[in-house]
Short mmCIF file of C-alpha atoms in Angstrom, two decimals:
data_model
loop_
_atom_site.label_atom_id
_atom_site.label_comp_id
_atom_site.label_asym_id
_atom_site.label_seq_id
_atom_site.Cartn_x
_atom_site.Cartn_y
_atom_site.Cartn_z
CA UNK S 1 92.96 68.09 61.03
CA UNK S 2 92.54 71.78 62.43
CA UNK S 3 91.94 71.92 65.92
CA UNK S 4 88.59 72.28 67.66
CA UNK S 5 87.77 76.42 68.62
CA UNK S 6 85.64 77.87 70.58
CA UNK S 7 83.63 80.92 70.22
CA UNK S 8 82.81 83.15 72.85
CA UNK S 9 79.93 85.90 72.19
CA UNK S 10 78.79 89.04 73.98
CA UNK S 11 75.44 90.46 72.80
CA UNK S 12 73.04 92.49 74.27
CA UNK S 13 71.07 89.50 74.82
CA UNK S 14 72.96 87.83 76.67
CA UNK S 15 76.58 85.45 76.05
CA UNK S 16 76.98 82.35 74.11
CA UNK S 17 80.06 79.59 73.45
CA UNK S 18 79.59 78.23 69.48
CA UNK S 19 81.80 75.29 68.69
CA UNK S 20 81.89 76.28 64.60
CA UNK S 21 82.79 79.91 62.73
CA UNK S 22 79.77 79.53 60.85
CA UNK S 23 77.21 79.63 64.04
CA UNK S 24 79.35 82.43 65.43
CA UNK S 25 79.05 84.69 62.20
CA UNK S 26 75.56 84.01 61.83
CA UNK S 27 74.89 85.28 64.98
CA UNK S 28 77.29 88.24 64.88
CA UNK S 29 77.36 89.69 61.38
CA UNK S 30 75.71 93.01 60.92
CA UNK S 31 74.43 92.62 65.12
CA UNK S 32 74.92 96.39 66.70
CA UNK S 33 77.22 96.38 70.38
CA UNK S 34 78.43 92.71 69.83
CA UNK S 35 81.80 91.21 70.69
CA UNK S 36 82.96 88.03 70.29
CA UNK S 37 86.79 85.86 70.20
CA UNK S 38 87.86 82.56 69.16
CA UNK S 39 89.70 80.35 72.17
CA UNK S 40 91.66 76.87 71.91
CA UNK S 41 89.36 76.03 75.11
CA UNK S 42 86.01 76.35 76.55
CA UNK S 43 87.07 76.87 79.82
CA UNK S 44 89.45 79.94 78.48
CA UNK S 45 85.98 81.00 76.57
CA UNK S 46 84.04 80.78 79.46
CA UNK S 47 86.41 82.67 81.49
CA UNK S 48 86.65 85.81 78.76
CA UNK S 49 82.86 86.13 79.12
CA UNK S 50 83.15 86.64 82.63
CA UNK S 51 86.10 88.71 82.86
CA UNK S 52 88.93 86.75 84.25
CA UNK S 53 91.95 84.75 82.68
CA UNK S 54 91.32 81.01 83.92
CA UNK S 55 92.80 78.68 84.72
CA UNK S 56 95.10 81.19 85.77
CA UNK S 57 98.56 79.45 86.15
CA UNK S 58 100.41 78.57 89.88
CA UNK S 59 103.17 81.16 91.06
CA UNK S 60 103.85 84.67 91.21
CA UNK S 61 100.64 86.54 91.97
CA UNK S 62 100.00 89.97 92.78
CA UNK S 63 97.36 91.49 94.82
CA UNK S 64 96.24 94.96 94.04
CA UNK S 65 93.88 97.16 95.50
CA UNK S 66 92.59 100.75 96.11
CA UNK S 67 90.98 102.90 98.80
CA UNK S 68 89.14 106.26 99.11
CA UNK S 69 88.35 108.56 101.47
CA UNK S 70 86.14 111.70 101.99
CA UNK S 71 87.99 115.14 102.59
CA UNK S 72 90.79 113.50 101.07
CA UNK S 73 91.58 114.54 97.07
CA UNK S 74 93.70 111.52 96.67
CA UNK S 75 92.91 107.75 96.71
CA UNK S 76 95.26 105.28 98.19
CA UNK S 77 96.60 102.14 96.30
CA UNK S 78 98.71 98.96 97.26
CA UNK S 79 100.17 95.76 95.95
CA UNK S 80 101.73 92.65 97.51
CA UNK S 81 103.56 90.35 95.57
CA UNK S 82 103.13 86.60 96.60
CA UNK S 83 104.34 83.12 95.64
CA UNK S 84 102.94 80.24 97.40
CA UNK S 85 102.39 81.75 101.08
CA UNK S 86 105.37 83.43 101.00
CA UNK S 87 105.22 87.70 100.71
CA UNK S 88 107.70 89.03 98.38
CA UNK S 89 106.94 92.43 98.11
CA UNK S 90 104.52 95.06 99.04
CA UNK S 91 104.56 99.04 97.86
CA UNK S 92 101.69 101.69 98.84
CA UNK S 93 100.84 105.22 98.26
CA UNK S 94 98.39 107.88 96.99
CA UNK S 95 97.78 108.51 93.48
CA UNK S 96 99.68 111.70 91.68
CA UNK S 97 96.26 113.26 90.85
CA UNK S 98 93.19 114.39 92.92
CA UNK S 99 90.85 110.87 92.51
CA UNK S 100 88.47 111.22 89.84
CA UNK S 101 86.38 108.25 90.02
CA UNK S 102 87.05 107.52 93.89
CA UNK S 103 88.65 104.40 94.87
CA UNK S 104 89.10 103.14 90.88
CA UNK S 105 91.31 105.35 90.98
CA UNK S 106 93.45 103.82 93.64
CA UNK S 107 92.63 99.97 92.16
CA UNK S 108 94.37 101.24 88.78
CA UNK S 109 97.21 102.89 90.22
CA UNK S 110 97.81 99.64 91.76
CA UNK S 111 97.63 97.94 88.73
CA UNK S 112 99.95 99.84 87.07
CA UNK S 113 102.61 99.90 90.20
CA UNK S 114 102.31 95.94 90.07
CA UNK S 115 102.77 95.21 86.42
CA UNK S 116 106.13 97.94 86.22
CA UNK S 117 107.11 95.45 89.52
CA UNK S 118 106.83 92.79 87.47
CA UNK S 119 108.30 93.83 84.70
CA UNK S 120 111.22 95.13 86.34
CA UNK S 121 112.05 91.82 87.37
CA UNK S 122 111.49 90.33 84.01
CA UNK S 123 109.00 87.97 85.46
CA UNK S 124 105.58 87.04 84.31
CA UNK S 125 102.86 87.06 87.16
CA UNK S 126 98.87 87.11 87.95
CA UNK S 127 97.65 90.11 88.91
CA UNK S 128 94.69 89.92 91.84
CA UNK S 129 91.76 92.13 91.64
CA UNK S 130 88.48 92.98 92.99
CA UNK S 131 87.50 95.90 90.30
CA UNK S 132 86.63 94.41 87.21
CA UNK S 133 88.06 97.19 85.23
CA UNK S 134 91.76 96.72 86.09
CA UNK S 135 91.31 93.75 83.47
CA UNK S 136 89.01 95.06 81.15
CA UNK S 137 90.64 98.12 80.41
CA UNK S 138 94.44 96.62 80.17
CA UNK S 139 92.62 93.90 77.93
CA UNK S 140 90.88 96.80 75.43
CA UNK S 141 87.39 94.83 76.44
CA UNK S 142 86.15 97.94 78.43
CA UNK S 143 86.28 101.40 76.55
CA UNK S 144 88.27 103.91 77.85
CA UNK S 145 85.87 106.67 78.89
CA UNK S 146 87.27 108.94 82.33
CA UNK S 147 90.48 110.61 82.29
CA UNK S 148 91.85 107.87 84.83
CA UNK S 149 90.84 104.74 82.67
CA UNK S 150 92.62 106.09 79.47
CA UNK S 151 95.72 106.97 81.06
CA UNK S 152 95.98 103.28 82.76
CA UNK S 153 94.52 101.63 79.59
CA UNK S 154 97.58 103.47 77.66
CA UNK S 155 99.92 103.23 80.31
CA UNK S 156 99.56 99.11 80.69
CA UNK S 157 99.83 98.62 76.98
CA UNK S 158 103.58 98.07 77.39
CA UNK S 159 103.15 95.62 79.68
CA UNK S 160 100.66 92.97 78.75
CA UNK S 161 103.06 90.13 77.72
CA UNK S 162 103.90 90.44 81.71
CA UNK S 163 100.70 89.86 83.23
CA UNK S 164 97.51 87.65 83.57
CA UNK S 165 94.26 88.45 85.40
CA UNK S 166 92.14 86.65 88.22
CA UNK S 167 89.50 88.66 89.92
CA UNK S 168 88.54 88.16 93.38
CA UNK S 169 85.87 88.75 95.37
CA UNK S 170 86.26 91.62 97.73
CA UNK S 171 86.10 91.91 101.73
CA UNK S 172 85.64 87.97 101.46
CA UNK S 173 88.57 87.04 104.29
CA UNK S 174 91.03 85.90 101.62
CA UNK S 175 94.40 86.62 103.62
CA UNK S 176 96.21 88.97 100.99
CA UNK S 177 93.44 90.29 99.45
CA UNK S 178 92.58 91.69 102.68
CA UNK S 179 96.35 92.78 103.67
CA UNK S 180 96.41 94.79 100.47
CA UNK S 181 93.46 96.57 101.38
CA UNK S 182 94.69 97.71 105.10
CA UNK S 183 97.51 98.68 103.26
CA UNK S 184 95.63 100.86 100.45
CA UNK S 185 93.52 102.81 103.41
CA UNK S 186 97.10 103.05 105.25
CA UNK S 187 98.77 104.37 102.63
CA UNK S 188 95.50 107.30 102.71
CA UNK S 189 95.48 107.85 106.40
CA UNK S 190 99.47 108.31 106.33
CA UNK S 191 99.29 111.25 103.59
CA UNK S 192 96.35 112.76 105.30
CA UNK S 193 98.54 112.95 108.17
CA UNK S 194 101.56 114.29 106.60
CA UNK S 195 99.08 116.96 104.22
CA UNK S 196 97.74 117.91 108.19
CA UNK S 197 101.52 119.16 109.42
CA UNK S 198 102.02 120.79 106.34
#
């Protein structure tokens, strides 16, 4: 007996779950700016139509995040690798290029820092975000459009197999989250320094 599916649908309209291929095709076939993906589960279906991987699995997780600031050309960006409560790692900097979309510049950068992390350890993990594009992008859900999106949706191709995706919700008093945001603006104030003695 083939197993129940679920399909998840994004239409202008609005988003629907359809429990057959049949409803799903009647209400996607020939329908202009529609998207739409079979899951095992509703929860997973639920959780593609808002954006995050869920139920994201225990362990490694790591928190990403990005920071701007005015008469500065670069954005900052940070990660901090967690298991449990205990840190593992944290890296920071500025991006390579003069920020183009602000701080989403920084929250990709971070992205991209944290899944090479991962990957150089061989190890699977989640990766923590506030900016809904860090998963949207890496995913292919979210076209491509500014310079800084393609060259992190092409650059985090290689390493999808490495990572899952939870969003957070920002300046909410979660412990790391927050962490890796002082860290981000850190990471800015530091350069701006450096740039000043130069």
């Amino acid at each position: 007996m083939a197993k129940q599916k679920f399909y998840a649908v994004k239409k202008p309209s609005g988003c629907f779950i359809y429990n057959t291929w049949a409803e799903c095709e009647q209400e996607t076939k020939g329908v202009k700016g529609v998207l739409f993906k079979s899951f095992a589960s509703k929860e997973e279906a639920e959780a593609w139509l808002t954006g995050v991987n869920a139920p994201a699995p225990e362990g490694l997780r790591v928190y990403v995040d990005g920071s701007f600031l005015s008469g500065f050309p670069y954005a900052g960006w940070a990660f901090v690798a967690v298991n449990g409560n205990e840190e593992l790692a944290r890296n920071s900097g500025v991006t390579h290029f003069p920020a183009e979309s602000r701080n989403i510049d920084g929250e990709l950068c971070a992205a991209l820092h944290a899944m090479k992390w991962l990957a150089s350890r061989g190890e699977k993990g989640i990766i923590c975000h506030d900016y809904e594009g860090i998963a949207r992008f890496a995913k292919g859900e979210w076209k491509a459009k500014s310079e800084v999106s393609i060259r992190y949706a092409e650059a985090s191709a290689p390493y999808k197999e490495f990572v899952f995706f939870e969003k957070v919700e920002a300046h909410s008093g979660h412990k790391w989250n927050e962490l890796v945001d002082k860290l981000a603006k850190e990471a800015i104030a530091k350069a701006k320094e450096q740039n000043a003695e130069n």
